[in-house]
Coordinates of C-alpha atoms and ligand atoms in Angstrom, one line a residue:
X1 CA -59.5 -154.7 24.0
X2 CA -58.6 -152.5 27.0
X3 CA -55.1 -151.6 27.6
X4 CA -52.0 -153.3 27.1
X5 CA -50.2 -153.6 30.2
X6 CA -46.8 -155.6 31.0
X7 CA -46.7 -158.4 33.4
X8 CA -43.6 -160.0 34.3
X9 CA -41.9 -160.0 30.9
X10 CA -45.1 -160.2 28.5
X11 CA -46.9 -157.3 26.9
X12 CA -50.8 -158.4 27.4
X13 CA -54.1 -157.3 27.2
X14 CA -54.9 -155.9 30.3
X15 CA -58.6 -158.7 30.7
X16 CA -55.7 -161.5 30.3
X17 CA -53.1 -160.0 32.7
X18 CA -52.8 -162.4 35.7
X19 CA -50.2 -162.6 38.6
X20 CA -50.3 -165.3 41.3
X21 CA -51.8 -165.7 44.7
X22 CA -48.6 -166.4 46.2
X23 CA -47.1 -162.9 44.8
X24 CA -45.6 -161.4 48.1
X25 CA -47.2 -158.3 47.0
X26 CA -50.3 -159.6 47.2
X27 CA -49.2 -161.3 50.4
X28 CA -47.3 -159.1 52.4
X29 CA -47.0 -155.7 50.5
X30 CA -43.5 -156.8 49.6
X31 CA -42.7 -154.5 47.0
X32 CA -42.1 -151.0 45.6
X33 CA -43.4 -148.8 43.2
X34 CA -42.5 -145.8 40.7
X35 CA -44.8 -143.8 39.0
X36 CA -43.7 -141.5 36.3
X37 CA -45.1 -138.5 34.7
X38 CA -45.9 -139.0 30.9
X39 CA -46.2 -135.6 28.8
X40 CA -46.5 -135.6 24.8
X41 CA -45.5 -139.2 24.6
X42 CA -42.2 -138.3 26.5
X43 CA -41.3 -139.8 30.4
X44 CA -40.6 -136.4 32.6
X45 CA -38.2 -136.8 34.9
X46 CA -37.4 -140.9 34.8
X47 CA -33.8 -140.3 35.5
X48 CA -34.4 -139.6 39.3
X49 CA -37.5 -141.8 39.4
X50 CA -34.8 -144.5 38.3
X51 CA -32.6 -143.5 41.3
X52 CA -35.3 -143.3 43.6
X53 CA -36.2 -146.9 42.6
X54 CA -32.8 -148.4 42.8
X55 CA -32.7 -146.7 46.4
X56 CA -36.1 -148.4 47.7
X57 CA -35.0 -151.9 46.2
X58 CA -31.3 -151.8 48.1
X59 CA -33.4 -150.6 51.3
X60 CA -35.7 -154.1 51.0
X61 CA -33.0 -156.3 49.2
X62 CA -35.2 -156.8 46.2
X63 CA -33.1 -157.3 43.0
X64 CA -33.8 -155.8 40.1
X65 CA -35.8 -157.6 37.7
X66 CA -33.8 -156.3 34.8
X67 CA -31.7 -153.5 33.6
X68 CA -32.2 -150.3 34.3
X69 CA -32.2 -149.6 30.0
X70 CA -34.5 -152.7 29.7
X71 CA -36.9 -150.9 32.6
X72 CA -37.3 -147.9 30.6
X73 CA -37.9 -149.8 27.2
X74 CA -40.6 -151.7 29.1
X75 CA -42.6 -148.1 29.8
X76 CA -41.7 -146.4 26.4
X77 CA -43.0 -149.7 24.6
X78 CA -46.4 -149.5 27.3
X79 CA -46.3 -145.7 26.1
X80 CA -46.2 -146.6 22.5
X81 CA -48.9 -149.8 22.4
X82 CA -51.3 -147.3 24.2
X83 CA -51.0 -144.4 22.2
X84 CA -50.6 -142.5 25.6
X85 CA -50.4 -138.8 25.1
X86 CA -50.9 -137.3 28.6
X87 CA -51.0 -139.1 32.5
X88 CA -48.3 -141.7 33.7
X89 CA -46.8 -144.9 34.3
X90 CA -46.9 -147.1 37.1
X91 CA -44.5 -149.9 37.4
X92 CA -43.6 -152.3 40.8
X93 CA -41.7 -154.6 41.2
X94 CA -42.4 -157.0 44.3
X95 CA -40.1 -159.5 45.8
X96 CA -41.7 -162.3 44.0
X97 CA -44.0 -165.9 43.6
X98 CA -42.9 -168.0 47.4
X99 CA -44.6 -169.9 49.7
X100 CA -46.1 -167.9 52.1
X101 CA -43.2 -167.4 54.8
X102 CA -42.6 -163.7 56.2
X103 CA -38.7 -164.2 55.8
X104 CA -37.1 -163.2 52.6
X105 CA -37.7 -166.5 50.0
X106 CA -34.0 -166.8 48.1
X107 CA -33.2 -167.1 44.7
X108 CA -36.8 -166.4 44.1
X109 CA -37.3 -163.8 40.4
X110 CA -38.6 -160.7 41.4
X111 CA -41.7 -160.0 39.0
X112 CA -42.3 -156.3 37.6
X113 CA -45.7 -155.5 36.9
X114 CA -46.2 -151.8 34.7
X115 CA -49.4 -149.9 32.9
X116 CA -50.4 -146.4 31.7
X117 CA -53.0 -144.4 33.0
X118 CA -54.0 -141.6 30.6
X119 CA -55.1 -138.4 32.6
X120 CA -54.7 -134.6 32.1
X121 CA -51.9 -133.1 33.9
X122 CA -51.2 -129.8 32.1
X123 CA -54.4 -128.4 31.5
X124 CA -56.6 -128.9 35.0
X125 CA -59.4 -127.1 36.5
X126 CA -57.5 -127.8 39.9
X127 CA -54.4 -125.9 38.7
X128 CA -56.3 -122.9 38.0
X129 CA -59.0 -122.6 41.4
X130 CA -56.0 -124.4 43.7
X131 CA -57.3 -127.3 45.7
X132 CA -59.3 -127.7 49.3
X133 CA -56.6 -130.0 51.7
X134 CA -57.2 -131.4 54.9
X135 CA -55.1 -132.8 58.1
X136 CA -55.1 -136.0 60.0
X137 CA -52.8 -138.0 61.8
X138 CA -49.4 -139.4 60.2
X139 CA -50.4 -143.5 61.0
X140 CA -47.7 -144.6 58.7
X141 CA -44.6 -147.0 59.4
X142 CA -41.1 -145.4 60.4
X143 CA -39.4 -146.4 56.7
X144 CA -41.9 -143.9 54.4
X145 CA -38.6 -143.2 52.9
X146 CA -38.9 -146.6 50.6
X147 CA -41.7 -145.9 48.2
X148 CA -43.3 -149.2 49.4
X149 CA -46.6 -150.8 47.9
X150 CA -47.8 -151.1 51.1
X151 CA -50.3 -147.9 51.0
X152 CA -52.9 -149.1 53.0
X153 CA -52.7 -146.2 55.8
X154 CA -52.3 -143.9 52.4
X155 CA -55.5 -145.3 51.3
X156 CA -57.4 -144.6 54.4
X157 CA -56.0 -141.1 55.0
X158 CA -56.8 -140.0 51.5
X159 CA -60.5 -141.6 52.0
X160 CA -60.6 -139.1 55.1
X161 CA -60.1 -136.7 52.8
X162 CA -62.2 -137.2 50.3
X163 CA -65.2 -137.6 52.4
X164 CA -64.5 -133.9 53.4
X165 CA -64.4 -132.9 50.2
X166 CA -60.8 -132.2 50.0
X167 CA -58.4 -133.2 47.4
X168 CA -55.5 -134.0 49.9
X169 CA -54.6 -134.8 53.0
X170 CA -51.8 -133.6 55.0
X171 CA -50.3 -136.1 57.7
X172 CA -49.1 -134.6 61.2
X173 CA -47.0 -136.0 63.4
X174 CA -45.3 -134.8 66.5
X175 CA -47.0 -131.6 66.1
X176 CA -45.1 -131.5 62.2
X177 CA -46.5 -131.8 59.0
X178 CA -44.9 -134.5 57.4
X179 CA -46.1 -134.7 53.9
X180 CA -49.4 -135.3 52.0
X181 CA -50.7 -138.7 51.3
X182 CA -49.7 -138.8 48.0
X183 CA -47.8 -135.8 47.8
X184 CA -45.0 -133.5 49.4
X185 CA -46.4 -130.5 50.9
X186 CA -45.0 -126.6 51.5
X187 CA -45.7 -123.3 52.4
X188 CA -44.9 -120.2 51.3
X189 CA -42.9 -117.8 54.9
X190 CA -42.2 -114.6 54.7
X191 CA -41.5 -115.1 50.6
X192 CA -39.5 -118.2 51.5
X193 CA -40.2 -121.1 50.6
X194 CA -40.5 -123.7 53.1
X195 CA -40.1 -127.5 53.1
X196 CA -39.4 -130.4 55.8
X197 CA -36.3 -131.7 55.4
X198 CA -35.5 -135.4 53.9
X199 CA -35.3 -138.1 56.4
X200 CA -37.2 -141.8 57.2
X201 CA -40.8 -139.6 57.7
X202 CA -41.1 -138.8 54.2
X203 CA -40.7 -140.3 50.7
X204 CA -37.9 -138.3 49.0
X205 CA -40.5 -137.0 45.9
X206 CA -38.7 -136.5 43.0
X207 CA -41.0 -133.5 41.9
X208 CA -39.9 -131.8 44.9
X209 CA -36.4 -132.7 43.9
X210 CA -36.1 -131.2 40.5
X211 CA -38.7 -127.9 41.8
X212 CA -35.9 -127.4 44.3
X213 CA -33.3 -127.5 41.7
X214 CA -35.1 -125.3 39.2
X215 CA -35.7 -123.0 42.4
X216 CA -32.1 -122.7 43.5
X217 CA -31.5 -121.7 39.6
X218 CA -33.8 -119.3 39.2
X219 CA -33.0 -117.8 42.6
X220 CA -36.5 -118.7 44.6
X221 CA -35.3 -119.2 48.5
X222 CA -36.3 -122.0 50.3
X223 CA -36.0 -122.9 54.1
X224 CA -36.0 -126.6 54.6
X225 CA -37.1 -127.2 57.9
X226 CA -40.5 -128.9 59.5
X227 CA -43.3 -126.3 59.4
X228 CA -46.9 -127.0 61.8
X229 CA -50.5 -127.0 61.0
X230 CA -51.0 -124.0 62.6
X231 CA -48.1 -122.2 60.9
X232 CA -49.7 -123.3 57.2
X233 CA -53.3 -122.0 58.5
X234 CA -50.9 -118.2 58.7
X235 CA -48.8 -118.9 55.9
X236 CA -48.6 -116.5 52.5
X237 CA -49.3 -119.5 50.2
X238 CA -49.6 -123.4 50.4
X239 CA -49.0 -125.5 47.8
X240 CA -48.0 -129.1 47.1
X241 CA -46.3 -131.5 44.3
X242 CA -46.2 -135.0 42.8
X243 CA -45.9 -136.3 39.6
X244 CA -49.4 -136.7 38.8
X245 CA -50.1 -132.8 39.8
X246 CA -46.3 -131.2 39.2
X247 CA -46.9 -128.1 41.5
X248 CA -50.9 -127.8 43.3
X249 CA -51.8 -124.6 44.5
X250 CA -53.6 -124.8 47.7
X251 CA -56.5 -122.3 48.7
X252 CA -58.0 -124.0 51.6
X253 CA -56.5 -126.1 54.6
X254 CA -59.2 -127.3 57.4
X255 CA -61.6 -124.9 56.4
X256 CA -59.5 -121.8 56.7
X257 CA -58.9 -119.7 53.8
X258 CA -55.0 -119.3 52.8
X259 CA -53.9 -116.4 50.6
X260 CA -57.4 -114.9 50.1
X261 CA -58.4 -118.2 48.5
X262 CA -56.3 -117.7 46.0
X263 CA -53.7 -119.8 43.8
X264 CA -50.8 -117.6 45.2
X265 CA -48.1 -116.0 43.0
X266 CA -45.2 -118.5 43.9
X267 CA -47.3 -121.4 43.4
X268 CA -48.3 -120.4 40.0
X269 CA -45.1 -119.5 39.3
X270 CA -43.2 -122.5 40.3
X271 CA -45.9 -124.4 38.5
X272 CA -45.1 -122.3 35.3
X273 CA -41.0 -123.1 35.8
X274 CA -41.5 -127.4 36.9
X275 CA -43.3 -127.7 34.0
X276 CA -41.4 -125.5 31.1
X277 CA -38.2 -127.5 32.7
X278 CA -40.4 -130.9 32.7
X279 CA -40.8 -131.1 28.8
X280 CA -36.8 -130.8 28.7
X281 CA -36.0 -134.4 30.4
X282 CA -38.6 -136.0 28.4
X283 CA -37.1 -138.9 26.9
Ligands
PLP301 N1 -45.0 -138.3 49.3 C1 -45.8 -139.4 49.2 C2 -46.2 -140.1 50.5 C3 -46.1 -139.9 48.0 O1 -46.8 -141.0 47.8 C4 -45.7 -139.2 46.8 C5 -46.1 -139.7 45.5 O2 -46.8 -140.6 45.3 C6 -45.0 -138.0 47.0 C7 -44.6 -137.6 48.2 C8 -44.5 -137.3 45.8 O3 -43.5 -137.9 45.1 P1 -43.2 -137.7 43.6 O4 -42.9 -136.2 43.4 O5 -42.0 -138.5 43.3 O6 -44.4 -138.1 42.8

């Protein structure tokens, strides 16, 4: 028996879970996704993930499958069937079973799809060296606000760079970095600490939402504005956050040393603050 996942209303094994051909996530990337941090048995942060999910649905006009209590029941009862400890949840939900058509089917059920991956977030050799990134082109749509299934230019840009060894990519575009591919990127400026701003070229992570909260409370400055490639290459410290990594020190970016190659003081100490506050919105 492998894991139990959940697939459109049933609690399976995850050899027997089966969704259809006609899916419109299969077909057309018609969906959106959440994934959700998972520490001690507890889901971090699903308040704001809930938010963020209710947001990307309205954008596409994809109802909710159920409510938002029965959503969370759904990943507490995956949490509790697979003994998960430590790593996350993914959940989508796509716009549903149709005949293949690229306008929106009506009345069709949307179908939510959800299963646990167990994986050490607290404790990682990546935390402690920081991590190598890279930077490439942005060659995503114009909507990266909506926190779509479609991940295909994801895909590729992370494969980019992984093959140069790096943990991360960092997109550019316009000259800007917009955000990594599966993460939201800063630097560290003149003791500031700066992030782009929220807007259509960037998913609204909701790590970087609570670290900015935690920092306005425990007095860190930030400067929200859009920051080059060449101004990270010169910054103090880089660093970047997600819910699978919280807060990622970054040591290298293209090849060029940043803060000595070092996990920099700020990182290490926002990393320290995300994660004590974390444990607290376990539910
Ligand atoms: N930006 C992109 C493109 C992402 O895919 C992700 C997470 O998958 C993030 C940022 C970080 O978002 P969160 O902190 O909600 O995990």
């Amino acid at each position: 028996m492998g894991r139990t996942v959940y697939v459109d209303g049933a609690y399976v094994d995850e050899a027997d879970a089966k969704v259809s051909i006609f899916d419109r996530g299969y077909l057309f990337g018609d969906g959106v996704y959440e994934v959700t941090a998972v520490l001690g048995g507890k889901l971090i942060d699903a308040e704001p993930h809930l938010e963020r999910l209710d947001r990307s649905l309205g954008e596409l006009e994809i109802a909710w499958p159920c409510s938002r209590e029965e959503l969370i029941e759904v990943h507490r009862e995956l949490i509790r069937r697979n003994d998960l400890d430590q790593g996350g949840v993914y959940m989508q939900i796509t716009r549903g079973v149709a005949d293949r058509e690229f306008y929106y089917p009506e009345n069709t059920p949307t179908v939510l799809t959800a299963f646990t991956q167990a994986r050490e977030l607290l404790d990682t050799t990546n935390a402690k060296t920081g991590v190598k990134i890279v930077s490439m082109p942005d060659i995503r749509w114009q909507r990266r606000d909506i926190k779509s299934i479609a991940l295909l230019a994801q895909a590729m840009s992370k494969q980019i760079a992984k093959a140069q060894g790096a943990f991360e990519g960092w997109m550019i575009e316009d000259g800007h970095v917009t955000e990594g591919t599966s993460s939201t990127s800063y630097i560290v400026k003149d003791g500031k600490v700066v992030t782009r701003p929220l807007s259509n070229a960037v998913l609204p992570g909701v790590t970087r939402r609570m670290l900015l909260r935690y920092m306005d409370e425990t007095g860190v400055e930030l400067d929200e504005r859009l920051f080059s490639i060449d101004e990270a290459y010169g910054a103090e410290e880089a660093f970047l956050t997600s819910a699978s990594t919280f807060v990622m020190p970054i040591v290298e970016i293209d090849g060029r040393q940043i803060g000595g190659g070092q996990p920099g003081p700020v990182a290490r100490r926002l990393r320290e603050i995300y994660i004590e506050e974390a444990w607290k919105t376990g539910i």
